[in-house]
GROMACS .gro file of C-alpha atoms in nm:
model
  177
    1MET     CA    1  10.116  10.115  10.279
    2TRP     CA    2  10.157  10.377  10.012
    3SER     CA    3   9.940  10.475   9.719
    4SER     CA    4   9.932  10.755   9.468
    5PHE     CA    5   9.699  10.877   9.202
    6ASN     CA    6   9.803  11.144   8.956
    7LYS     CA    7   9.585  11.398   8.774
    8LEU     CA    8   9.614  11.204   8.451
    9GLY     CA    9   9.467  10.910   8.639
   10TYR     CA   10   9.150  11.103   8.720
   11LEU     CA   11   9.117  11.209   8.357
   12VAL     CA   12   9.162  10.855   8.227
   13ILE     CA   13   8.911  10.712   8.476
   14PHE     CA   14   8.663  10.983   8.380
   15LEU     CA   15   8.707  10.911   8.009
   16VAL     CA   16   8.671  10.537   8.060
   17LEU     CA   17   8.352  10.587   8.258
   18LEU     CA   18   8.227  10.840   8.005
   19THR     CA   19   8.277  10.612   7.706
   20GLY     CA   20   8.168  10.296   7.884
   21CYS     CA   21   8.481  10.107   7.786
   22VAL     CA   22   8.546   9.791   7.980
   23MET     CA   23   8.857   9.576   7.959
   24ALA     CA   24   8.833   9.209   8.047
   25PRO     CA   25   9.098   9.104   8.297
   26LEU     CA   26   9.335   8.819   8.225
   27GLU     CA   27   9.216   8.521   8.424
   28VAL     CA   28   9.478   8.275   8.538
   29GLU     CA   29   9.395   7.931   8.673
   30LEU     CA   30   9.650   7.852   8.942
   31SER     CA   31   9.729   7.503   9.060
   32PRO     CA   32  10.001   7.392   9.300
   33GLN     CA   33  10.121   7.127   9.053
   34GLU     CA   34  10.216   7.357   8.769
   35LYS     CA   35  10.409   7.678   8.726
   36VAL     CA   36  10.200   7.975   8.622
   37ARG     CA   37  10.278   8.101   8.275
   38ILE     CA   38  10.126   8.424   8.154
   39VAL     CA   39  10.156   8.539   7.796
   40LEU     CA   40  10.157   8.917   7.776
   41PRO     CA   41  10.010   9.088   7.468
   42ASN     CA   42  10.340   9.219   7.327
   43SER     CA   43  10.562   8.929   7.427
   44VAL     CA   44  10.660   8.622   7.235
   45GLU     CA   45  10.755   8.408   7.532
   46PRO     CA   46  10.541   8.341   7.839
   47VAL     CA   47  10.653   8.488   8.170
   48ASP     CA   48  10.747   8.235   8.438
   49LEU     CA   49  10.659   8.333   8.791
   50SER     CA   50  10.878   8.217   9.077
   51SER     CA   51  10.707   7.997   9.334
   52TYR     CA   52  10.676   8.283   9.585
   53GLU     CA   53  10.530   8.513   9.317
   54GLU     CA   54  10.282   8.245   9.214
   55GLU     CA   55  10.180   8.189   9.575
   56LEU     CA   56  10.143   8.563   9.647
   57LEU     CA   57   9.945   8.621   9.328
   58THR     CA   58   9.713   8.336   9.424
   59LYS     CA   59   9.663   8.469   9.778
   60VAL     CA   60   9.606   8.828   9.661
   61ASN     CA   61   9.355   8.724   9.396
   62GLU     CA   62   9.174   8.489   9.636
   63ALA     CA   63   9.138   8.778   9.882
   64ARG     CA   64   9.009   9.003   9.604
   65ALA     CA   65   8.762   8.736   9.487
   66GLU     CA   66   8.623   8.701   9.841
   67GLU     CA   67   8.544   9.075   9.828
   68GLY     CA   68   8.403   9.065   9.474
   69VAL     CA   69   8.702   9.251   9.327
   70GLU     CA   70   8.850   9.162   8.986
   71PRO     CA   71   9.184   8.973   8.995
   72LEU     CA   72   9.515   9.149   8.942
   73THR     CA   73   9.735   9.065   8.644
   74TYR     CA   74  10.103   8.995   8.702
   75ASP     CA   75  10.319   9.256   8.528
   76PRO     CA   76  10.688   9.170   8.480
   77HIS     CA   77  10.780   9.539   8.438
   78VAL     CA   78  10.624   9.624   8.774
   79ALA     CA   79  10.787   9.311   8.921
   80LYS     CA   80  11.128   9.432   8.805
   81VAL     CA   81  11.076   9.760   8.992
   82ALA     CA   82  10.945   9.576   9.300
   83GLN     CA   83  11.251   9.350   9.298
   84LEU     CA   84  11.483   9.650   9.272
   85LYS     CA   85  11.301   9.807   9.568
   86ALA     CA   86  11.335   9.488   9.775
   87GLN     CA   87  11.707   9.476   9.698
   88ASP     CA   88  11.740   9.848   9.778
   89LEU     CA   89  11.572   9.792  10.118
   90LEU     CA   90  11.823   9.517  10.198
   91THR     CA   91  12.134   9.683  10.053
   92ASN     CA   92  12.072  10.023  10.213
   93ASN     CA   93  11.926   9.873  10.533
   94TYR     CA   94  11.616  10.092  10.560
   95PHE     CA   95  11.245  10.022  10.590
   96GLU     CA   96  11.050  10.309  10.436
   97HIS     CA   97  10.839  10.364  10.127
   98GLU     CA   98  11.065  10.655  10.031
   99SER     CA   99  11.389  10.512   9.891
  100PRO     CA  100  11.714  10.704   9.943
  101THR     CA  101  11.813  10.574   9.599
  102TYR     CA  102  11.493  10.605   9.392
  103GLY     CA  103  11.256  10.833   9.584
  104ALA     CA  104  10.885  10.761   9.621
  105PRO     CA  105  10.742  10.439   9.473
  106SER     CA  106  10.558  10.637   9.205
  107GLU     CA  107  10.883  10.810   9.107
  108MET     CA  108  11.061  10.476   9.095
  109LEU     CA  109  10.798  10.324   8.866
  110THR     CA  110  10.826  10.623   8.635
  111GLN     CA  111  11.209  10.608   8.635
  112PHE     CA  112  11.189  10.252   8.506
  113GLY     CA  113  10.939  10.330   8.231
  114VAL     CA  114  10.614  10.216   8.392
  115GLU     CA  115  10.343  10.458   8.278
  116TRP     CA  116  10.080  10.435   8.549
  117ILE     CA  117   9.764  10.628   8.633
  118ALA     CA  118   9.743  10.490   8.987
  119SER     CA  119  10.002  10.308   9.194
  120GLY     CA  120  10.056  10.167   9.539
  121GLU     CA  121  10.314   9.979   9.738
  122ASN     CA  122  10.316   9.738  10.031
  123ILE     CA  123  10.644   9.657  10.203
  124ALA     CA  124  10.721   9.413  10.482
  125ALA     CA  125  11.033   9.288  10.655
  126GLY     CA  126  11.132   8.993  10.868
  127GLN     CA  127  10.860   8.749  10.762
  128LEU     CA  128  10.984   8.402  10.674
  129SER     CA  129  10.702   8.279  10.449
  130VAL     CA  130  10.451   8.395  10.191
  131GLU     CA  131  10.169   8.298  10.428
  132GLU     CA  132  10.316   8.511  10.708
  133VAL     CA  133  10.376   8.819  10.493
  134HIS     CA  134  10.037   8.798  10.320
  135GLN     CA  135   9.854   8.757  10.651
  136GLY     CA  136  10.044   9.053  10.795
  137TRP     CA  137   9.939   9.272  10.503
  138MET     CA  138   9.577   9.153  10.526
  139ASP     CA  139   9.571   9.230  10.901
  140SER     CA  140   9.690   9.587  10.839
  141PRO     CA  141   9.409   9.820  10.722
  142GLY     CA  142   9.628  10.027  10.488
  143HIS     CA  143   9.799   9.730  10.328
  144ARG     CA  144   9.467   9.546  10.296
  145GLU     CA  145   9.324   9.854  10.124
  146ASN     CA  146   9.596   9.835   9.857
  147ILE     CA  147   9.540   9.461   9.803
  148LEU     CA  148   9.164   9.504   9.766
  149ASN     CA  149   9.166   9.837   9.578
  150PRO     CA  150   8.946   9.780   9.270
  151MET     CA  151   9.127  10.057   9.083
  152PHE     CA  152   9.450   9.854   9.068
  153THR     CA  153   9.475   9.615   8.774
  154HIS     CA  154   9.837   9.494   8.780
  155ILE     CA  155  10.086   9.376   9.039
  156GLY     CA  156  10.453   9.286   9.073
  157PHE     CA  157  10.646   9.135   9.361
  158GLY     CA  158  10.996   9.171   9.500
  159PHE     CA  159  11.182   8.968   9.763
  160SER     CA  160  11.536   8.994   9.900
  161GLU     CA  161  11.702   8.809  10.184
  162GLY     CA  162  12.032   8.771  10.357
  163GLY     CA  163  12.109   9.095  10.530
  164GLY     CA  164  11.993   9.421  10.678
  165ASP     CA  165  11.826   9.452  11.015
  166TYR     CA  166  11.537   9.223  10.920
  167GLY     CA  167  11.692   8.954  10.700
  168THR     CA  168  11.399   8.940  10.455
  169TYR     CA  169  11.231   9.219  10.259
  170TRP     CA  170  10.903   9.184  10.067
  171VAL     CA  171  10.750   9.430   9.821
  172GLN     CA  172  10.418   9.439   9.637
  173MET     CA  173  10.373   9.715   9.379
  174PHE     CA  174  10.030   9.784   9.234
  175THR     CA  175   9.942   9.982   8.923
  176ALA     CA  176   9.654  10.081   8.701
  177TYR     CA  177   9.707  10.178   8.338
   0.00000   0.00000   0.00000
């Protein structure tokens, strides 16, 4: 479990609270029969989630709903960074939040143009299913804290398999803008 909050984040949160601005989250109805498609404000084409991303997004948002926390919105930019991190874990055969290639998760997000005010990361290795990895994160206090953190508004997922000491590598990256 890893999370970070920069000084700008405190300022933005303060200003939002001060002005009383509230943004409505994007609500996505998920069903097992159809692929989730999310249209982002500045995109022409909808974003297709892979089946594992759809399943993880559903599980994360169900857990948040059970705790009365707003759902997270899938962010393809954050997902790109999460996928690069998952591949980096496999390629460089390490299991740490600090990447020998990209540095800390917050640094990695910034390197790839994600302008965040708060960020967090969950990583896991060796699990063979979405159910197994999600349950492992929910059973770990620090990982659960990231999943249920009401400050986070967006999420992206990464998954790599086929090598390293663990065979599978899972990444969740969380952000607030």
